[in-house]
Every structure is written in C-alpha cells, then in structure tokens.
mmCIF file of C-alpha atoms and ligand atoms in Angstrom:
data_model
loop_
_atom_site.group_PDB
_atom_site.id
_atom_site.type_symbol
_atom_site.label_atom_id
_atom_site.label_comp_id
_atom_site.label_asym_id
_atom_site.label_seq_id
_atom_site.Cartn_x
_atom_site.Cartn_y
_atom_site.Cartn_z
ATOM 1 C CA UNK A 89 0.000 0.000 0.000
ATOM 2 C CA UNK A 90 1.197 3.694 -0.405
ATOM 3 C CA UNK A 91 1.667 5.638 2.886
ATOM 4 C CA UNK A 92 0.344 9.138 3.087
ATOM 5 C CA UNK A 93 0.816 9.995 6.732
ATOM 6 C CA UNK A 94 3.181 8.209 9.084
ATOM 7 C CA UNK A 95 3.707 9.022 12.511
ATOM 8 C CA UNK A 96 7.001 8.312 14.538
ATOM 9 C CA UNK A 97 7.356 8.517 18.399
ATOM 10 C CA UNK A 98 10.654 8.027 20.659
ATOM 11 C CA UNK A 99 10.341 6.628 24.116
ATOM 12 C CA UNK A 100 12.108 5.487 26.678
ATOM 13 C CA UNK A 101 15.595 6.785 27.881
ATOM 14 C CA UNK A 102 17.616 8.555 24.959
ATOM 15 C CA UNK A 103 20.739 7.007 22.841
ATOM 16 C CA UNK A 104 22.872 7.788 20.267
ATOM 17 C CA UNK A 105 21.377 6.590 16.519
ATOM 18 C CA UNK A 106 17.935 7.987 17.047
ATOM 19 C CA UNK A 107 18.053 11.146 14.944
ATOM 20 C CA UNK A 108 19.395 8.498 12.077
ATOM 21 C CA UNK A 109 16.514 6.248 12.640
ATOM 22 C CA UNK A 110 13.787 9.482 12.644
ATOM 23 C CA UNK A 111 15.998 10.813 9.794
ATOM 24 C CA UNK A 112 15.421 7.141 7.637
ATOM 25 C CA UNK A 113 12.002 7.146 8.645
ATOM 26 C CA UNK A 114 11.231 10.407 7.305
ATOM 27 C CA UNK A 115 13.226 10.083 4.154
ATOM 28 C CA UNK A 116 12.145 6.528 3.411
ATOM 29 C CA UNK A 117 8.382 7.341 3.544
ATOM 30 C CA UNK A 118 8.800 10.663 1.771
ATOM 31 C CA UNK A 119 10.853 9.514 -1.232
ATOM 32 C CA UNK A 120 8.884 5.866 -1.638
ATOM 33 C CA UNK A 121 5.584 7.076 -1.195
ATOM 34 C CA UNK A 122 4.859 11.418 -0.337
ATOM 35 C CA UNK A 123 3.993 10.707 2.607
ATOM 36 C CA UNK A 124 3.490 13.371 5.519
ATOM 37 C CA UNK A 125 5.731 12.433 8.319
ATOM 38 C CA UNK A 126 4.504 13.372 11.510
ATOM 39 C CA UNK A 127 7.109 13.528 14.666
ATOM 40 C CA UNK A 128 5.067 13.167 17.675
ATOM 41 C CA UNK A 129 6.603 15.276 20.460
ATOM 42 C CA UNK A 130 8.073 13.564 23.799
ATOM 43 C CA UNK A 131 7.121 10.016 23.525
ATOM 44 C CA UNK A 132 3.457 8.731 23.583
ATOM 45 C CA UNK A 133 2.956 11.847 25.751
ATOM 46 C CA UNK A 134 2.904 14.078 22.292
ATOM 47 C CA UNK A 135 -0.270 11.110 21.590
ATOM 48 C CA UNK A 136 -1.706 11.764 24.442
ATOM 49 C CA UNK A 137 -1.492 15.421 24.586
ATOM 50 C CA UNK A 138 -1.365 16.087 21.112
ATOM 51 C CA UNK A 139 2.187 17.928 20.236
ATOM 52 C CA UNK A 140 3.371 16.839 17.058
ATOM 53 C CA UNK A 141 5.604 18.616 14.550
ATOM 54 C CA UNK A 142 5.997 17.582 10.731
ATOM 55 C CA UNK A 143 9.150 16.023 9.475
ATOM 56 C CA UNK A 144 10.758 16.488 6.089
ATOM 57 C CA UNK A 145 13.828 16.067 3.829
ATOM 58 C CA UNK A 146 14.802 19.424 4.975
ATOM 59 C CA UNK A 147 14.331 19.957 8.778
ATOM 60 C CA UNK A 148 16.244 16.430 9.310
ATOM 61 C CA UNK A 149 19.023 17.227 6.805
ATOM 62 C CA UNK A 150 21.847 17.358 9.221
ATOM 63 C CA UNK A 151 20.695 14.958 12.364
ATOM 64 C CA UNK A 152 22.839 12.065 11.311
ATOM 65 C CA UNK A 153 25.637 12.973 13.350
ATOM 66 C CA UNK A 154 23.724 14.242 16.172
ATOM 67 C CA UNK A 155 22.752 12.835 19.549
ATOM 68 C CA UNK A 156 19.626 12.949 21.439
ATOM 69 C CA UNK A 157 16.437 12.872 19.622
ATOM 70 C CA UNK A 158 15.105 15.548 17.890
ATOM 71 C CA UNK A 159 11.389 15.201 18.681
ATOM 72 C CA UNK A 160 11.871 14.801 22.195
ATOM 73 C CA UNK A 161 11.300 11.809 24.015
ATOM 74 C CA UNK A 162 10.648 11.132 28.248
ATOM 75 C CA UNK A 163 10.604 7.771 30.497
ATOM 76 C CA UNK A 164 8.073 8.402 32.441
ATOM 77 C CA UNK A 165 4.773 8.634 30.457
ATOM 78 C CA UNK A 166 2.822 4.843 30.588
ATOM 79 C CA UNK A 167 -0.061 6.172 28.485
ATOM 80 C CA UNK A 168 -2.299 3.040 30.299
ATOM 81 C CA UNK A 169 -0.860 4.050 34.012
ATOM 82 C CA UNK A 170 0.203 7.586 33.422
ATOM 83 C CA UNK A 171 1.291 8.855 37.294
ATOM 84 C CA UNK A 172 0.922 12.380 38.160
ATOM 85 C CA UNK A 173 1.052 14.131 41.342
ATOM 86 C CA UNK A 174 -2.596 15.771 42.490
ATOM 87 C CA UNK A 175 -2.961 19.205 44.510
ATOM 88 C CA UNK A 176 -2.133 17.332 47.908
ATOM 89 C CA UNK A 177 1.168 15.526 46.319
ATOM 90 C CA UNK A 178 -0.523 12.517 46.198
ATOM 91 C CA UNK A 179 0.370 10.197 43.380
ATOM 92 C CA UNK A 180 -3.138 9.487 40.785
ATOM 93 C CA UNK A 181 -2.684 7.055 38.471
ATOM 94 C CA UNK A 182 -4.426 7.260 34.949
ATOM 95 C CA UNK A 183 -5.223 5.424 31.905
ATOM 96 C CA UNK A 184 -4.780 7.879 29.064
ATOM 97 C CA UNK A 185 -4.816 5.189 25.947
ATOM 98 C CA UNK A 186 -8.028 5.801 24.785
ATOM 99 C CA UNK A 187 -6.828 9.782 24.695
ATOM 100 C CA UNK A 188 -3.921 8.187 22.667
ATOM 101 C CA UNK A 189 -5.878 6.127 20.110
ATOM 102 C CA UNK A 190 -8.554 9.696 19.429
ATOM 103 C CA UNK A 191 -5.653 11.876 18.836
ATOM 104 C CA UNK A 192 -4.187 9.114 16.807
ATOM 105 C CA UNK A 193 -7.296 8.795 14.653
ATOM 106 C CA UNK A 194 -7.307 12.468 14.867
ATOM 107 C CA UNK A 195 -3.796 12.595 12.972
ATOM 108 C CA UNK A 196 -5.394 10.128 10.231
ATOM 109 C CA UNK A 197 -1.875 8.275 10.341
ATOM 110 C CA UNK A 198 -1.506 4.916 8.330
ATOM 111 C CA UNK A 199 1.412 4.069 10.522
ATOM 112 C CA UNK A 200 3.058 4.636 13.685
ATOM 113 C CA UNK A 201 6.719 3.924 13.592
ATOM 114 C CA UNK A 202 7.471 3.641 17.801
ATOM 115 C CA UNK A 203 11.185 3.785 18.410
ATOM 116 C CA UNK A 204 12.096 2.089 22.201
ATOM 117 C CA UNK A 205 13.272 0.066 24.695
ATOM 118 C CA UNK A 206 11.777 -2.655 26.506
ATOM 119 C CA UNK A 207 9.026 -0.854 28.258
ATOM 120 C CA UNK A 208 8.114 1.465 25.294
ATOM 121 C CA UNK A 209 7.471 -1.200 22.656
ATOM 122 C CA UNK A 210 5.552 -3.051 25.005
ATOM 123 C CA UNK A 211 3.527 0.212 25.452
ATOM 124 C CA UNK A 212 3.551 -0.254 21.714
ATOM 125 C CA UNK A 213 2.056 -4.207 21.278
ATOM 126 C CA UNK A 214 -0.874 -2.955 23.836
ATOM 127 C CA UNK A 215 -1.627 -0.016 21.313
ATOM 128 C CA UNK A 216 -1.256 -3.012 18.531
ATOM 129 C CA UNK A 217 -3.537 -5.555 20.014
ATOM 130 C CA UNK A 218 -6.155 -2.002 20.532
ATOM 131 C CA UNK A 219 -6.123 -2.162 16.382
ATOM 132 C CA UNK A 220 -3.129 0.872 16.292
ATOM 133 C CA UNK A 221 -0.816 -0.021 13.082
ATOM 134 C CA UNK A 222 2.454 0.217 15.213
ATOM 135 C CA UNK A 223 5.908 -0.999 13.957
ATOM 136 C CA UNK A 224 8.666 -0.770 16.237
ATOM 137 C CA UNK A 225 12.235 -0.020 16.386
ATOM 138 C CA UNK A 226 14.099 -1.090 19.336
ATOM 139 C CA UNK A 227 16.654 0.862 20.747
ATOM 140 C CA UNK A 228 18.804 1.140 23.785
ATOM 141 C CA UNK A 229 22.442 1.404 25.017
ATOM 142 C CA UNK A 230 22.118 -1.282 26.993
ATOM 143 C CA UNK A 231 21.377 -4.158 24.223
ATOM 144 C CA UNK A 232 19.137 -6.197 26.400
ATOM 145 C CA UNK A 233 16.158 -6.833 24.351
ATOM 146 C CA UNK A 234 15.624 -10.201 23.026
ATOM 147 C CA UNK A 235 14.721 -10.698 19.130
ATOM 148 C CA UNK A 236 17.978 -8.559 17.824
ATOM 149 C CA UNK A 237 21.395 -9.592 18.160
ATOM 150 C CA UNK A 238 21.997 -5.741 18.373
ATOM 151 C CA UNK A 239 20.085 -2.410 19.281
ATOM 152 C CA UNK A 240 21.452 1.144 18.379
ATOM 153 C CA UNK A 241 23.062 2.821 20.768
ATOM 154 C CA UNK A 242 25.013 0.262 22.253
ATOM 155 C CA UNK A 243 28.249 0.196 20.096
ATOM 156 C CA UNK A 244 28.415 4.195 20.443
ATOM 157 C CA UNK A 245 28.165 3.495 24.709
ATOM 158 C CA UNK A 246 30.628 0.992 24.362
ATOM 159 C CA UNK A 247 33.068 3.004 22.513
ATOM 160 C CA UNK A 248 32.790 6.006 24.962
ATOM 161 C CA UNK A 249 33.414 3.427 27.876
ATOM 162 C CA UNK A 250 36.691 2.098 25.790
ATOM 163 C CA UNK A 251 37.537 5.775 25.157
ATOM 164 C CA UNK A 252 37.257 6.503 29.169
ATOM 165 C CA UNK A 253 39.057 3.286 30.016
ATOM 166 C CA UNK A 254 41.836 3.758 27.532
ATOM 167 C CA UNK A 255 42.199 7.433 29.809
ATOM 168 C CA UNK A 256 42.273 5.535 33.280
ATOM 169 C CA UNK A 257 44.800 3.013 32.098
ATOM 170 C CA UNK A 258 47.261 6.025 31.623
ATOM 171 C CA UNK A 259 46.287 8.171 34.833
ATOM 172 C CA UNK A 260 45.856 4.525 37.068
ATOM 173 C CA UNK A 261 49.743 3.253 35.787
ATOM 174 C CA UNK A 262 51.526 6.727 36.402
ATOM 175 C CA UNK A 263 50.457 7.031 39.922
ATOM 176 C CA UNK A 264 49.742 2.883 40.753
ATOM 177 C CA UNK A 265 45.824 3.279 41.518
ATOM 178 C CA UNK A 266 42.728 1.019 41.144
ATOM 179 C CA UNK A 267 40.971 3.004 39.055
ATOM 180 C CA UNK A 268 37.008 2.147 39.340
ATOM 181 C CA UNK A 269 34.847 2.685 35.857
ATOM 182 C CA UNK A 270 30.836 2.290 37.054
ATOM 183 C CA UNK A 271 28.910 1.922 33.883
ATOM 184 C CA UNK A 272 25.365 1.682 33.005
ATOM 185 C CA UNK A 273 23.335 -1.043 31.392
ATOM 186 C CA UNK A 274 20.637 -2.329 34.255
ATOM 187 C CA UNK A 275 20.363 -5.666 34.463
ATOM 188 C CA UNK A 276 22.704 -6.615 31.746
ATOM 189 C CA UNK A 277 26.057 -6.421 31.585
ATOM 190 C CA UNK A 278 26.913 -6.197 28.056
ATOM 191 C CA UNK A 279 28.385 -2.487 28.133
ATOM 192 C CA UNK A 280 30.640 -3.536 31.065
ATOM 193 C CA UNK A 281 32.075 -6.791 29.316
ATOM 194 C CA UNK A 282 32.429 -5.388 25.753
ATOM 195 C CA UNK A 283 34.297 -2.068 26.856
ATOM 196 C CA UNK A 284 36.183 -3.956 29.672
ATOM 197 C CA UNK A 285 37.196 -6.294 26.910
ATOM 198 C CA UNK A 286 37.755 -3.076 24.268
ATOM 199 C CA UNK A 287 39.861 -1.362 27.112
ATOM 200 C CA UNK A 288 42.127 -3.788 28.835
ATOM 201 C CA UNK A 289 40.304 -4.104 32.404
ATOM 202 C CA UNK A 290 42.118 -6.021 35.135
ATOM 203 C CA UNK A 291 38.573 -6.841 36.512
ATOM 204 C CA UNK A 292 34.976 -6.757 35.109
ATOM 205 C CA UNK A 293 31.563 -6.896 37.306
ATOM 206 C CA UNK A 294 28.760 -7.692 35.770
ATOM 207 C CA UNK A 295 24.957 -8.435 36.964
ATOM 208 C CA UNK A 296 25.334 -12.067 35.533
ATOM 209 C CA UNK A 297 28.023 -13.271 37.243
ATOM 210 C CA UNK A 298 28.028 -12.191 41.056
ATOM 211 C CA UNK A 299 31.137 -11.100 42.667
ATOM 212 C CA UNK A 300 33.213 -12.516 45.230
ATOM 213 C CA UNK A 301 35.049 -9.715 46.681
ATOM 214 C CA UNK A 302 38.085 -11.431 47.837
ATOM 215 C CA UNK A 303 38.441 -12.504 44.237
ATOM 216 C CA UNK A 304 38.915 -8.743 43.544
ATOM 217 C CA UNK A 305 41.112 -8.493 46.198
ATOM 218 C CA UNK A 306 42.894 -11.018 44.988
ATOM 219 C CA UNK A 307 43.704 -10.194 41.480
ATOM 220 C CA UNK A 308 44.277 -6.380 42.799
ATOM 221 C CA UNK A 309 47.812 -8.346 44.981
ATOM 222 C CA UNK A 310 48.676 -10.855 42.666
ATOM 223 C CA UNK A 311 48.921 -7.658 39.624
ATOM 224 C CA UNK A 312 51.476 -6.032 42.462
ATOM 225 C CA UNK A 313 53.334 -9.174 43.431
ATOM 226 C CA UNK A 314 53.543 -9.533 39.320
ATOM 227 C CA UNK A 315 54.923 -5.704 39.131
ATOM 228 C CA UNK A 316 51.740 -4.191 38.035
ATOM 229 C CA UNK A 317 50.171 -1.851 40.911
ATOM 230 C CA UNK A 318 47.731 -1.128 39.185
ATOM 231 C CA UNK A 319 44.255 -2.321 38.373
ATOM 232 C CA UNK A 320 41.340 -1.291 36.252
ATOM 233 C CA UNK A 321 38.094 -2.408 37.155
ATOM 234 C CA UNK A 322 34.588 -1.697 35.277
ATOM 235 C CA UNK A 323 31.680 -2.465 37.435
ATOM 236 C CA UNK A 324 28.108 -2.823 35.782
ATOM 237 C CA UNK A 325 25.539 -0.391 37.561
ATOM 238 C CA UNK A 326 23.582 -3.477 38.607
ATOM 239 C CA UNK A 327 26.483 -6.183 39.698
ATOM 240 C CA UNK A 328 26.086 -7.219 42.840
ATOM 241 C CA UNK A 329 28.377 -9.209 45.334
ATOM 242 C CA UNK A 330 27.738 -12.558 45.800
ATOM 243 C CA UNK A 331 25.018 -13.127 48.699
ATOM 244 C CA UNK A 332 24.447 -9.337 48.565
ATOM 245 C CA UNK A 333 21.835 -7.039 46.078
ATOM 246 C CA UNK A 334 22.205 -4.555 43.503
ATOM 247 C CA UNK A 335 23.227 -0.802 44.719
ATOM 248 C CA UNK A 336 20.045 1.420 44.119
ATOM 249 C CA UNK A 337 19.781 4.896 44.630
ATOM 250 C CA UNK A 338 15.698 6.652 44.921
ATOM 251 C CA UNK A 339 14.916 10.089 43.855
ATOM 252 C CA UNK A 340 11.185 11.934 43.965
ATOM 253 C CA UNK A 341 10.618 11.632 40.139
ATOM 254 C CA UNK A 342 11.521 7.528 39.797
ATOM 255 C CA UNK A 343 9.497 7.152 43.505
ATOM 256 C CA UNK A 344 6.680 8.783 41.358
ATOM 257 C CA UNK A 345 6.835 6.730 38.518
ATOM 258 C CA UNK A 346 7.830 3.391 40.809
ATOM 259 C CA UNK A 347 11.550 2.912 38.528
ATOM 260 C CA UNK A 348 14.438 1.097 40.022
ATOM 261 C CA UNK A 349 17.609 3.542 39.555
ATOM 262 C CA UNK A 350 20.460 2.142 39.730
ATOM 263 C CA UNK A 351 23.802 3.630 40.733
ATOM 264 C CA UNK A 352 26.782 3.893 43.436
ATOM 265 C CA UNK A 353 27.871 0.822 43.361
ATOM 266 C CA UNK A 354 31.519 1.798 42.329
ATOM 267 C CA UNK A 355 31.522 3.975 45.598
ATOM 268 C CA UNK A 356 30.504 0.780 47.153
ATOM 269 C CA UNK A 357 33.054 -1.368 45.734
ATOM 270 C CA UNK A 358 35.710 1.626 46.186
ATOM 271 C CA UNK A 359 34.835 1.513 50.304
ATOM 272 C CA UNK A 360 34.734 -1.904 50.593
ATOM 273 C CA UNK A 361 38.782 -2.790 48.936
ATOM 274 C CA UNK A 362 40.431 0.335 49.747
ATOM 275 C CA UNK A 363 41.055 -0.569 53.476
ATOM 276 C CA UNK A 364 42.196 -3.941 52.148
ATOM 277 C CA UNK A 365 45.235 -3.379 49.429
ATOM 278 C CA UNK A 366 48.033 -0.994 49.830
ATOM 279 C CA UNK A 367 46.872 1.309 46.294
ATOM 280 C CA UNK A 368 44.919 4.061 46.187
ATOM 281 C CA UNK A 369 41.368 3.621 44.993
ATOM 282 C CA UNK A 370 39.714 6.349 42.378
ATOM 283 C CA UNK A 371 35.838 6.145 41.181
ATOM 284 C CA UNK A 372 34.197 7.526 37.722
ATOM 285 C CA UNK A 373 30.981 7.427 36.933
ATOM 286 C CA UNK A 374 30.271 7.580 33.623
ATOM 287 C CA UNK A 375 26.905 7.680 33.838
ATOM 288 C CA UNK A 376 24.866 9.312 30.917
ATOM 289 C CA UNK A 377 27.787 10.316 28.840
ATOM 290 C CA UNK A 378 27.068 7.045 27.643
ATOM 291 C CA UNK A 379 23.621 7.911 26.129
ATOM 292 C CA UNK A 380 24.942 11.362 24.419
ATOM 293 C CA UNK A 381 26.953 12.605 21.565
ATOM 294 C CA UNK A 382 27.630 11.492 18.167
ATOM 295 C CA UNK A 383 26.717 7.872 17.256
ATOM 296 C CA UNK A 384 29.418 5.697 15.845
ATOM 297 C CA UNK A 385 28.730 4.652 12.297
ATOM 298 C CA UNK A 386 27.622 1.231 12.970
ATOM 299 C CA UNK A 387 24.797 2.815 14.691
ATOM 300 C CA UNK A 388 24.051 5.216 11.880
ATOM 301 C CA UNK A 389 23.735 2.240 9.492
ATOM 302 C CA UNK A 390 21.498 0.245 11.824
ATOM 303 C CA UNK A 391 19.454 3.324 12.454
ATOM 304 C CA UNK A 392 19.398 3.902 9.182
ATOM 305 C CA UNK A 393 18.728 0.220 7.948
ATOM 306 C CA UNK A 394 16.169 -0.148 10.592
ATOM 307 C CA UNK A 395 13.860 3.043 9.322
ATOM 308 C CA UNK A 396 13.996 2.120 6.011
ATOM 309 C CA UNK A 397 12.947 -1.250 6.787
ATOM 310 C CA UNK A 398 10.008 -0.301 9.163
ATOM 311 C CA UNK A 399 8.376 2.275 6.391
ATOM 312 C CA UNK A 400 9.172 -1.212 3.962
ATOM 313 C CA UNK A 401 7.421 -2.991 6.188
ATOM 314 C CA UNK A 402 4.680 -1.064 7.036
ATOM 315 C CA UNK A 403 3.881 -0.187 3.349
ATOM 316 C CA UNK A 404 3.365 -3.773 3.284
ATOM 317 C CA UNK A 405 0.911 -3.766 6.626
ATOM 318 C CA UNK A 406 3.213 -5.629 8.639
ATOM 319 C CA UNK A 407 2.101 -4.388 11.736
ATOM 320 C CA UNK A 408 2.441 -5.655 15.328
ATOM 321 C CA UNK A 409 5.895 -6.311 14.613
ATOM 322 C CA UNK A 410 9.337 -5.116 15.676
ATOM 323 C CA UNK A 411 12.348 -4.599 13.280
ATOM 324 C CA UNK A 412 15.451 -6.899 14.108
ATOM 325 C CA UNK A 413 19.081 -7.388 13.342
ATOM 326 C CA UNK A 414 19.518 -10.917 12.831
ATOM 327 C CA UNK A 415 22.779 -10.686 11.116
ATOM 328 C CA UNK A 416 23.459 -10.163 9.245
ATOM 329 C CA UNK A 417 19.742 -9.450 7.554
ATOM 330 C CA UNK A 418 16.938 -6.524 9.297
ATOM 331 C CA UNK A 419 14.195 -8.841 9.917
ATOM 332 C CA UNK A 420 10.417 -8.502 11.313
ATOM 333 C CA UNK A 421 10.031 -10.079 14.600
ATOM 334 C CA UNK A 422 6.449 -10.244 16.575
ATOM 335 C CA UNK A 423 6.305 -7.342 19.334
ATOM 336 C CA UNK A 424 4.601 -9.771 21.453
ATOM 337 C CA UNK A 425 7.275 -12.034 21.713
ATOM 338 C CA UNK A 426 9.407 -8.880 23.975
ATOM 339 C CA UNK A 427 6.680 -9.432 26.815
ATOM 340 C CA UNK A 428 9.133 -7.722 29.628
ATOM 341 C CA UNK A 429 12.247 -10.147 29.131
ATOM 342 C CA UNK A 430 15.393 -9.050 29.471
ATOM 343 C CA UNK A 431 18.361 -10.180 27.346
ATOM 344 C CA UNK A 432 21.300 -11.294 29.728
ATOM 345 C CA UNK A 433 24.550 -12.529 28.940
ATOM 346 C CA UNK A 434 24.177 -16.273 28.511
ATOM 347 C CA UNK A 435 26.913 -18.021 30.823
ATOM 348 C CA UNK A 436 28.329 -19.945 28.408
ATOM 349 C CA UNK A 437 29.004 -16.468 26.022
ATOM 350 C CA UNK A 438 32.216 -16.643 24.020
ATOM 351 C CA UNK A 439 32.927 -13.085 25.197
ATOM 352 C CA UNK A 440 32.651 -14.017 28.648
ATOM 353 C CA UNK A 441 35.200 -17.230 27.727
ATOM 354 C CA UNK A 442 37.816 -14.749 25.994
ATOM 355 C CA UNK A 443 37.874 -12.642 28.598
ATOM 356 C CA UNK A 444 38.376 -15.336 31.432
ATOM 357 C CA UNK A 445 40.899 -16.895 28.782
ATOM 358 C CA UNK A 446 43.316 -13.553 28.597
ATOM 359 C CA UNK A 447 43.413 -13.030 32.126
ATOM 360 C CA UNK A 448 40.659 -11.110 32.936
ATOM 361 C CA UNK A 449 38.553 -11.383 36.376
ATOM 362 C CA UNK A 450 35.523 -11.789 36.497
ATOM 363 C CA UNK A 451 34.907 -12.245 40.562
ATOM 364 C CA UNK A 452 35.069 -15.561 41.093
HETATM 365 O O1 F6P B 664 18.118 2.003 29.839
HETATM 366 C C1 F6P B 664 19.086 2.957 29.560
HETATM 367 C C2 F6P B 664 19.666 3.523 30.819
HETATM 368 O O2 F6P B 664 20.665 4.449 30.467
HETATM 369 C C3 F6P B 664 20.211 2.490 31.794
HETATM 370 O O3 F6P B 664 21.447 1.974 31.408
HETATM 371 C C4 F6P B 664 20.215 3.273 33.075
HETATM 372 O O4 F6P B 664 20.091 2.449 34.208
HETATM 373 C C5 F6P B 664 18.984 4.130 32.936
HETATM 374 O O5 F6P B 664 18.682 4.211 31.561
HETATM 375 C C6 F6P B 664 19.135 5.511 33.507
HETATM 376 O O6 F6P B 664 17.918 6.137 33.404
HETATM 377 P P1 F6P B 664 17.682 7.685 33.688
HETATM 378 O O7 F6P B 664 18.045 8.416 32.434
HETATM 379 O O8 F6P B 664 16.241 7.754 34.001
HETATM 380 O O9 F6P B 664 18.571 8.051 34.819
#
C-alpha cells in the first residue's frame, strides 16, 4: 500500500542513533511514497497530549551525526498508568490510551513507527492488540532486548566506555591506583564486558556473574606481586556481590513513577577494597555520557537500515511487529514475543570465555 501519513514517536531513555533512525524514517516514507511524516513530540505523551511537529527532507538534513532525539522523548509517560502528582502531592494514576488512540485517529496516520526500549514497545504491542498499526524499532544502550542480536546505541556506549578506560589506564599506571569505571546497562552487563574487553580491564563486574570480593582483592595483589600496581576495574551499575543485592539509589521523580535507579555501586566497591590493598582507589561514573553525543557509524547504518525497513514494512501492513538485526539481515520479529524479558549474557558467552581466557577477572 502507499503511505500518506506516518507518525514516529521516541520513548524510553535517549541514545545515540535515534536522529538516524527518525531521519530514515522520514526520508524513506517521503521519497517511496509522499507521505506526511509526523514527529510526535516527547514520547506517547505528544499522543496523548497532542504535540506533534511535521518532518521532512529538509528539517532532518543534518541529524545524522547528532545525539539525542530531535522530537523529544521522556521515560516516564505509561499512556495506560500515566502517574501524576494531584494538589495534595498525592500520586493518581491514569489510563490515558483511549486519549492516545482519538488523537491518533485524529492525525489520520496509516502508521506509527514507535522507536524504544523494553518498556516502550511493550507500550507499543498494547496499542497493537487495541487495532493501532504500530511498527517498532528497538533501541537502547544497553542491548538487552531479546529478538535482535543488536540495538542502536550500544556500540556508540561501548566506545565512549573504551575511550574513558583507555584514559584511566594512563592516569591509574603513572600514579599505581585502582581506578574504578561504574557503567550503566541495568540488568545486563553487556556495556561492562564489551568495553572492559575493548579497554584492557584487570577486573569486570557484571549483573550475571556475582562477585566474590576477595576474588577482587585477589587479582588487585597478585597484579602487584607480578609488578603491576595497578588495576582497572569496570563495574556494571547493577552487579552485585555474591550473597548481597544490587546498589540502588531513589529520587522523587523515579518514587513517582515506581523505577528502580540504579547507581553507586563503584563507591561501594571503592569503600569496601580500599582498606584492604596498599593502592589508592579512584571512582568515575560515567553515567549518561554514555547515552549522548555522536553515534558511531555502525549505529548510523542500523538506524538507518532499521527506518527504512520499518516504512518497507509497514507499506506492506506488517504491523504488530518489531524490526530486528539478525545478522546479518533486518528482519520482522512479533512485538509480542518482547513481553518484559530481558536479554542477559548467557553463561556460556564466548565473550565471557575470551575474557576469562586472557586473564581477565571476572569475581570468582
Ligand atoms: O536504559 C538505559 C539507561 O541508560 C540504563 O542503562 C540506566 O540504568 C537508565 O537508563 C538511567 O535512566 P535515567 O536516564 O532515568 O537516569
């Protein structure tokens, strides 16, 4: 079929590739078909409260290189449980989706193109199975949703933790420190292992495997008894010692919207050795640099490959379904089939056997 007006919508936390997916969307449906692109403002909360902006050849001309998302995007707005605070500060919760759906029929779209993580295109198979033409796009830095063997974002957080780590390697040799790296990725570890890998870490923490601290210890004394007082260790937001739990920190706006934040567990891991080795110990956080700045290329090209393949797909009326990187094809994969699962690193990963293999600690 030939599109005339296709909407596109980014939710979730932000990551680098989405102005090249929003840019292939728009460019894709305008050149195949004349469509009117529609960029709906701030994730489903432009649907629900109708702020939308057109999109064209011209006003996304020169987003490829750019981070962020040009149409605005927010983590907090569940269109079926939307949580706001009343007059008293208590918390109401509403269901906004049939708001959604009347300014969606308002916008006469064919298509809405929903570009997310986990909890976004969930969002987006409930607005399916309501009889909304929805493809989605997943992304997220932190590569953890099943169906794709890869989701923008993550190579472009990995190479800013490789770029940090390759900067701690020179600071931690000249004056014999552990040097700490905290990175992001919830309840996966795959931004930890890659860029531990990519950097040369001494040690990497990940939620997968939980750590034994004396195995830290451990490798921390056996690098000085081998003439290397020094140590690099990147520690996944969500590791957590063996026996122990993830290090969470609360603020008002996640207690209103009932999200686990994670963070502080390098400051954890920094009290907890530096009484026991003779270095000194030094945390960074790198926190959401990670998410920000110019994509690497391979995330342009799947960003771009994954918007031209959505407005292929939905010109076809292949909706309900999520595009996919199985490489090394795009593919169409059921949005159902997400249903809230998380993508871990398997034990038996190769990545987690090379690393083990050239000397690298994994806590235990
Ligand atoms: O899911 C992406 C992510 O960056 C996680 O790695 C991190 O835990 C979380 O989002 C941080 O969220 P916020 O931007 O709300 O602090």
């Amino acid at each position: 079929m030939t599109l005339k007006r296709v909407g596109i919508l980014t939710g979730g936390g932000d990551c680098s590739g989405l102005n090249a997916v929003i840019r292939a969307i728009t460019r894709a449906a305008i050149i195949q078909h004349n469509a009117t692109v529609v960029g709906i403002e701030e994730g489903f909360d432009g649907l629900i409260f109708d702020r939308h902006q057109e999109l064209t050849v011209r006003n996304t001309r020169d987003i490829l290189p750019l981070g962020g998302t040009i149409i605005g995007t927010t983590n907090k707005g569940h269109p079926f449980e939307y949580r706001e605070r009343d007059e008293h500060g208590n918390i109401q919760v509403h269901d906004y989706s049939k708001k959604a759906i009347n300014n969606f029929k308002r916008l006469m779209l064919d298509c809405l193109f929903v570009v997310g993580g986990d909890g976004t295109l969930q969002i987006a198979n409930r607005f399916y199975e309501m009889g909304l033409p929805v493809i989605g796009i997943p992304k997220t830095i932190d590569n953890d949703l099943v169906g794709t063997d890869y989701s923008f974002g993550f190579h472009t957080a990995v190479q800013i933790a490789c770029d940090a780590l390759d900067r701690l390697q020179t600071t931690g040799r000249s004056h014999d420190r552990v040097m700490i790296l905290e990175l992001m990725g919830r309840d996966s570890g795959w931004i930890a292992l890659e860029s531990g890998i990519s950097g040369g870490a001494h040690v990497i923490l990940i939620p997968e495997i939980p750590y034994q601290l004396d195995k830290v210890i451990e490798k921390i004394r056996l690098r000085e008894a081998g003439g290397s007082p020094y140590t690099i260790i990147v520690v996944a937001e969500a590791a957590c010692e063996a026996g122990g739990k993830e290090v969470t920190s609360e603020n008002a706006a996640e207690r209103l919207q009932g999200v686990k934040q994670y963070g502080g567990v390098g400051n954890y891991l920094t009290e907890k050795i530096k009484n026991e080795i003779h270095q000194e110990v030094r945390c960074t956080v790198l926190g959401h640099t990670q998410r920000g700045g110019t994509p690497v290329s391979f995330d342009r090209i799947l960003g771009t490959r994954f918007g031209a393949f959505a407005v292929k797909a939905a010109a076809e009326g292949q909706f309900g379904n999520m595009v996919a990187l199985k490489t090394p094809n795009i593919v169409l994969t059921p949005l159902s089939t997400l249903a809230g699962l998380v993508r871990k690193i398997p034990s038996a990963d190769q990545l987690i056997e090379s690393a083990e293999a050239v000397g690298i600690s994994l806590g235990r």
